[in-house]
Tab-separated table of C-alpha atoms in Angstrom:
chain	number	residue	atom	x	y	z
A	1	UNK	CA	25.475	19.534	-35.749
A	2	UNK	CA	23.663	17.090	-38.049
A	3	UNK	CA	19.926	17.249	-38.356
A	4	UNK	CA	18.533	14.146	-36.643
A	5	UNK	CA	14.855	14.944	-37.220
A	6	UNK	CA	14.493	12.656	-40.251
A	7	UNK	CA	16.097	9.780	-38.332
A	8	UNK	CA	13.775	10.380	-35.412
A	9	UNK	CA	10.776	10.280	-37.698
A	10	UNK	CA	11.970	7.033	-39.258
A	11	UNK	CA	12.616	5.437	-35.882
A	12	UNK	CA	9.211	6.382	-34.524
A	13	UNK	CA	6.905	3.345	-34.676
A	14	UNK	CA	3.970	3.731	-36.987
A	15	UNK	CA	0.635	3.693	-35.218
A	16	UNK	CA	-1.652	1.003	-36.547
A	17	UNK	CA	-5.409	1.417	-36.386
A	18	UNK	CA	-6.739	-1.839	-34.976
A	19	UNK	CA	-10.158	-1.184	-33.382
A	20	UNK	CA	-11.903	-1.071	-36.737
A	21	UNK	CA	-15.619	-1.716	-37.362
A	22	UNK	CA	-14.725	-5.264	-38.352
A	23	UNK	CA	-12.856	-5.923	-35.103
A	24	UNK	CA	-15.702	-4.417	-33.102
A	25	UNK	CA	-18.163	-6.572	-35.006
A	26	UNK	CA	-16.253	-9.765	-34.281
A	27	UNK	CA	-15.820	-8.802	-30.635
A	28	UNK	CA	-19.528	-8.104	-30.333
A	29	UNK	CA	-20.318	-11.419	-31.997
A	30	UNK	CA	-18.114	-13.251	-29.487
A	31	UNK	CA	-19.793	-11.479	-26.570
A	32	UNK	CA	-23.342	-12.132	-27.768
A	33	UNK	CA	-22.627	-15.721	-28.801
A	34	UNK	CA	-21.196	-16.504	-25.370
A	35	UNK	CA	-24.214	-14.935	-23.689
A	36	UNK	CA	-26.457	-17.032	-25.930
A	37	UNK	CA	-24.872	-20.398	-25.327
A	38	UNK	CA	-23.952	-19.845	-21.683
A	39	UNK	CA	-27.636	-19.482	-20.811
A	40	UNK	CA	-28.586	-23.074	-21.766
A	41	UNK	CA	-25.224	-24.302	-20.461
A	42	UNK	CA	-25.942	-22.866	-17.016
A	43	UNK	CA	-29.447	-24.356	-17.000
A	44	UNK	CA	-28.583	-27.733	-18.518
A	45	UNK	CA	-28.060	-29.532	-15.162
A	46	UNK	CA	-31.469	-28.397	-13.925
A	47	UNK	CA	-33.118	-29.323	-17.216
A	48	UNK	CA	-31.677	-32.841	-17.192
A	49	UNK	CA	-32.022	-33.743	-13.534
A	50	UNK	CA	-35.058	-31.797	-12.315
A	51	UNK	CA	-37.212	-31.540	-15.446
A	52	UNK	CA	-36.365	-34.715	-17.346
A	53	UNK	CA	-35.392	-36.845	-14.367
A	54	UNK	CA	-32.038	-37.938	-15.767
A	55	UNK	CA	-29.141	-39.052	-13.538
A	56	UNK	CA	-26.130	-36.804	-13.051
A	57	UNK	CA	-24.093	-39.169	-15.237
A	58	UNK	CA	-26.196	-38.106	-18.235
A	59	UNK	CA	-24.917	-34.550	-17.882
A	60	UNK	CA	-21.311	-35.714	-17.867
A	61	UNK	CA	-21.848	-37.942	-20.894
A	62	UNK	CA	-23.580	-35.216	-22.899
A	63	UNK	CA	-20.970	-32.593	-22.047
A	64	UNK	CA	-18.081	-34.974	-22.733
A	65	UNK	CA	-19.373	-36.018	-26.157
A	66	UNK	CA	-20.238	-32.422	-27.075
A	67	UNK	CA	-16.798	-31.109	-26.120
A	68	UNK	CA	-15.125	-33.918	-28.061
A	69	UNK	CA	-17.153	-33.125	-31.169
A	70	UNK	CA	-16.414	-29.414	-30.806
A	71	UNK	CA	-12.685	-30.135	-30.669
A	72	UNK	CA	-12.813	-32.397	-33.716
A	73	UNK	CA	-14.939	-29.849	-35.576
A	74	UNK	CA	-12.269	-27.196	-35.049
A	75	UNK	CA	-9.870	-29.252	-37.119
A	76	UNK	CA	-12.391	-29.544	-39.941
A	77	UNK	CA	-13.278	-25.882	-39.529
A	78	UNK	CA	-9.619	-24.985	-39.919
A	79	UNK	CA	-9.527	-26.707	-43.288
A	80	UNK	CA	-12.645	-24.838	-44.401
A	81	UNK	CA	-11.297	-21.524	-43.069
A	82	UNK	CA	-8.262	-21.769	-45.354
A	83	UNK	CA	-10.577	-20.893	-48.250
A	84	UNK	CA	-11.159	-17.095	-48.094
A	85	UNK	CA	-14.614	-17.307	-49.642
A	86	UNK	CA	-15.762	-20.337	-47.669
A	87	UNK	CA	-14.654	-19.021	-44.287
A	88	UNK	CA	-17.284	-16.273	-44.456
A	89	UNK	CA	-20.092	-18.731	-45.070
A	90	UNK	CA	-18.825	-21.056	-42.333
A	91	UNK	CA	-18.668	-18.188	-39.829
A	92	UNK	CA	-22.219	-16.967	-40.493
A	93	UNK	CA	-23.610	-20.494	-40.762
A	94	UNK	CA	-21.861	-21.594	-37.577
A	95	UNK	CA	-23.246	-18.723	-35.511
A	96	UNK	CA	-26.753	-19.163	-36.919
A	97	UNK	CA	-26.823	-22.940	-36.461
A	98	UNK	CA	-25.515	-22.751	-32.909
A	99	UNK	CA	-28.221	-20.209	-32.076
A	100	UNK	CA	-31.049	-22.364	-33.439
A	101	UNK	CA	-29.888	-25.653	-31.928
A	102	UNK	CA	-29.089	-24.188	-28.523
A	103	UNK	CA	-32.505	-22.578	-28.159
A	104	UNK	CA	-34.243	-25.711	-29.472
A	105	UNK	CA	-33.167	-27.480	-26.297
A	106	UNK	CA	-36.147	-25.805	-24.628
A	107	UNK	CA	-38.482	-27.996	-26.693
A	108	UNK	CA	-36.739	-31.265	-25.804
A	109	UNK	CA	-38.880	-33.840	-24.007
A	110	UNK	CA	-36.290	-36.610	-23.641
A	111	UNK	CA	-32.682	-36.853	-22.557
A	112	UNK	CA	-31.540	-38.190	-25.920
A	113	UNK	CA	-33.018	-35.123	-27.624
A	114	UNK	CA	-31.052	-32.818	-25.339
A	115	UNK	CA	-27.896	-34.789	-26.051
A	116	UNK	CA	-28.423	-34.687	-29.816
A	117	UNK	CA	-29.141	-30.944	-29.894
A	118	UNK	CA	-26.248	-30.148	-27.585
A	119	UNK	CA	-23.792	-32.225	-29.622
A	120	UNK	CA	-24.942	-30.658	-32.895
A	121	UNK	CA	-24.766	-27.138	-31.468
A	122	UNK	CA	-21.244	-27.674	-30.144
A	123	UNK	CA	-20.147	-29.147	-33.480
A	124	UNK	CA	-21.363	-26.008	-35.258
A	125	UNK	CA	-19.617	-23.899	-32.626
A	126	UNK	CA	-16.353	-25.744	-33.218
A	127	UNK	CA	-16.610	-25.281	-36.973
A	128	UNK	CA	-17.046	-21.528	-36.742
A	129	UNK	CA	-14.088	-20.757	-34.444
A	130	UNK	CA	-11.260	-21.086	-37.041
A	131	UNK	CA	-13.326	-19.118	-39.563
A	132	UNK	CA	-13.822	-16.300	-37.049
A	133	UNK	CA	-10.113	-16.221	-36.223
A	134	UNK	CA	-9.193	-16.155	-39.910
A	135	UNK	CA	-11.618	-13.286	-40.492
A	136	UNK	CA	-9.984	-11.346	-37.683
A	137	UNK	CA	-6.606	-11.870	-39.321
A	138	UNK	CA	-8.072	-10.522	-42.583
A	139	UNK	CA	-9.172	-7.311	-40.900
A	140	UNK	CA	-5.987	-6.109	-39.180
A	141	UNK	CA	-2.300	-6.234	-40.012
A	142	UNK	CA	0.095	-8.633	-38.308
A	143	UNK	CA	1.542	-5.760	-36.252
A	144	UNK	CA	-1.634	-5.473	-34.171
A	145	UNK	CA	-2.773	-9.102	-33.978
A	146	UNK	CA	-2.193	-9.117	-30.218
A	147	UNK	CA	-4.515	-6.205	-29.545
A	148	UNK	CA	-7.211	-7.417	-31.914
A	149	UNK	CA	-7.241	-10.980	-30.608
A	150	UNK	CA	-6.980	-9.730	-27.023
A	151	UNK	CA	-10.076	-7.582	-27.562
A	152	UNK	CA	-11.981	-10.534	-29.030
A	153	UNK	CA	-10.994	-12.785	-26.098
A	154	UNK	CA	-11.996	-10.100	-23.601
A	155	UNK	CA	-15.445	-9.797	-25.155
A	156	UNK	CA	-15.806	-13.591	-25.188
A	157	UNK	CA	-14.977	-13.823	-21.478
A	158	UNK	CA	-17.353	-10.987	-20.632
A	159	UNK	CA	-20.113	-12.912	-22.380
A	160	UNK	CA	-19.260	-16.015	-20.350
A	161	UNK	CA	-19.771	-13.955	-17.175
A	162	UNK	CA	-22.894	-12.088	-18.244
A	163	UNK	CA	-24.689	-15.147	-19.693
A	164	UNK	CA	-25.147	-17.129	-16.453
A	165	UNK	CA	-26.068	-13.958	-14.565
A	166	UNK	CA	-28.741	-13.195	-17.157
A	167	UNK	CA	-29.970	-16.787	-16.963
A	168	UNK	CA	-30.308	-16.494	-13.196
A	169	UNK	CA	-32.490	-13.412	-13.492
A	170	UNK	CA	-34.624	-14.749	-16.348
A	171	UNK	CA	-35.310	-18.084	-14.641
A	172	UNK	CA	-36.683	-16.324	-11.593
A	173	UNK	CA	-38.919	-14.234	-13.839
A	174	UNK	CA	-39.934	-16.500	-16.728
A	175	UNK	CA	-39.030	-20.054	-15.791
A	176	UNK	CA	-36.559	-22.603	-17.132
A	177	UNK	CA	-37.921	-23.403	-20.588
A	178	UNK	CA	-38.677	-19.825	-21.570
A	179	UNK	CA	-35.204	-18.739	-20.519
A	180	UNK	CA	-33.542	-21.411	-22.644
A	181	UNK	CA	-35.765	-20.514	-25.590
A	182	UNK	CA	-34.989	-16.812	-25.300
A	183	UNK	CA	-31.265	-17.552	-25.538
A	184	UNK	CA	-31.812	-17.532	-29.292
A	185	UNK	CA	-32.040	-13.707	-29.219
A	186	UNK	CA	-28.417	-12.880	-28.309
A	187	UNK	CA	-27.240	-15.794	-30.453
A	188	UNK	CA	-29.037	-14.474	-33.533
A	189	UNK	CA	-27.666	-11.001	-32.802
A	190	UNK	CA	-24.209	-12.593	-32.777
A	191	UNK	CA	-24.822	-13.857	-36.323
A	192	UNK	CA	-25.873	-10.327	-37.300
A	193	UNK	CA	-22.694	-8.926	-35.741
A	194	UNK	CA	-20.419	-11.352	-37.598
A	195	UNK	CA	-22.224	-10.467	-40.830
A	196	UNK	CA	-21.570	-6.795	-40.082
A	197	UNK	CA	-17.904	-7.587	-39.536
A	198	UNK	CA	-17.708	-9.449	-42.829
A	199	UNK	CA	-19.184	-6.483	-44.669
A	200	UNK	CA	-16.332	-4.379	-43.286
A	201	UNK	CA	-13.652	-6.887	-44.306
A	202	UNK	CA	-11.982	-6.755	-47.694
A	203	UNK	CA	-12.139	-9.974	-49.663
A	204	UNK	CA	-8.725	-11.707	-49.451
A	205	UNK	CA	-7.265	-13.578	-52.375
A	206	UNK	CA	-6.471	-17.284	-52.425
A	207	UNK	CA	-3.940	-17.063	-55.250
A	208	UNK	CA	-0.897	-16.690	-53.027
A	209	UNK	CA	-0.932	-20.283	-51.715
A	210	UNK	CA	-1.223	-21.528	-55.281
A	211	UNK	CA	1.829	-19.543	-56.327
A	212	UNK	CA	3.702	-20.940	-53.337
A	213	UNK	CA	2.823	-24.478	-54.310
A	214	UNK	CA	3.819	-23.836	-57.918
A	215	UNK	CA	7.150	-22.440	-56.762
A	216	UNK	CA	7.833	-25.490	-54.614
A	217	UNK	CA	6.993	-27.831	-57.450
A	218	UNK	CA	9.270	-25.841	-59.757
A	219	UNK	CA	12.149	-26.068	-57.279
A	220	UNK	CA	11.698	-29.800	-57.000
A	221	UNK	CA	11.844	-30.191	-60.771
A	222	UNK	CA	15.243	-28.516	-60.954
């Protein structure tokens, strides 16, 4: 009877380690960032209508413009994220800028100021998303992309749930403006978490795309 043990060992799928410090760092950053920007998002209608006396249409206009800019910024962020060195700076800068601009809404005294800060914050948020996704792809192998990205999405959704709940409790305790201002704390911690993840990510090389382009040009010349 032939020995099938070696075949069994070869057929057994190799276990990939996916919940690395880098993946945990990115997941934590997504959770904290969502907590940070969901707080002012939940309180924005009250800020505009009750505090600043703006009509409900102002909220729709601000949110529509901000979402449009965030979508356009993702395209530009994707271009920046293709550069391995630049994607790290864009990720950290995007998280930090979103934190500062979102919390600065607490100091706004006019509707146009809220709109400008909101649009700028959402633009920075859109820029950072492709860089974060590219960093996650740098950390784990393609075999475990599903688990790694699923973990990041789970943490993001948990932050979207916890943020408004935290805002509800803080408003009752501290008031509207203080709650919006304090949203900078989880947002800054998100920037710290993404920096931690970057420190646990090996620096990828950008030479491979250049070789691919050279190969294509060489084939065309034949």
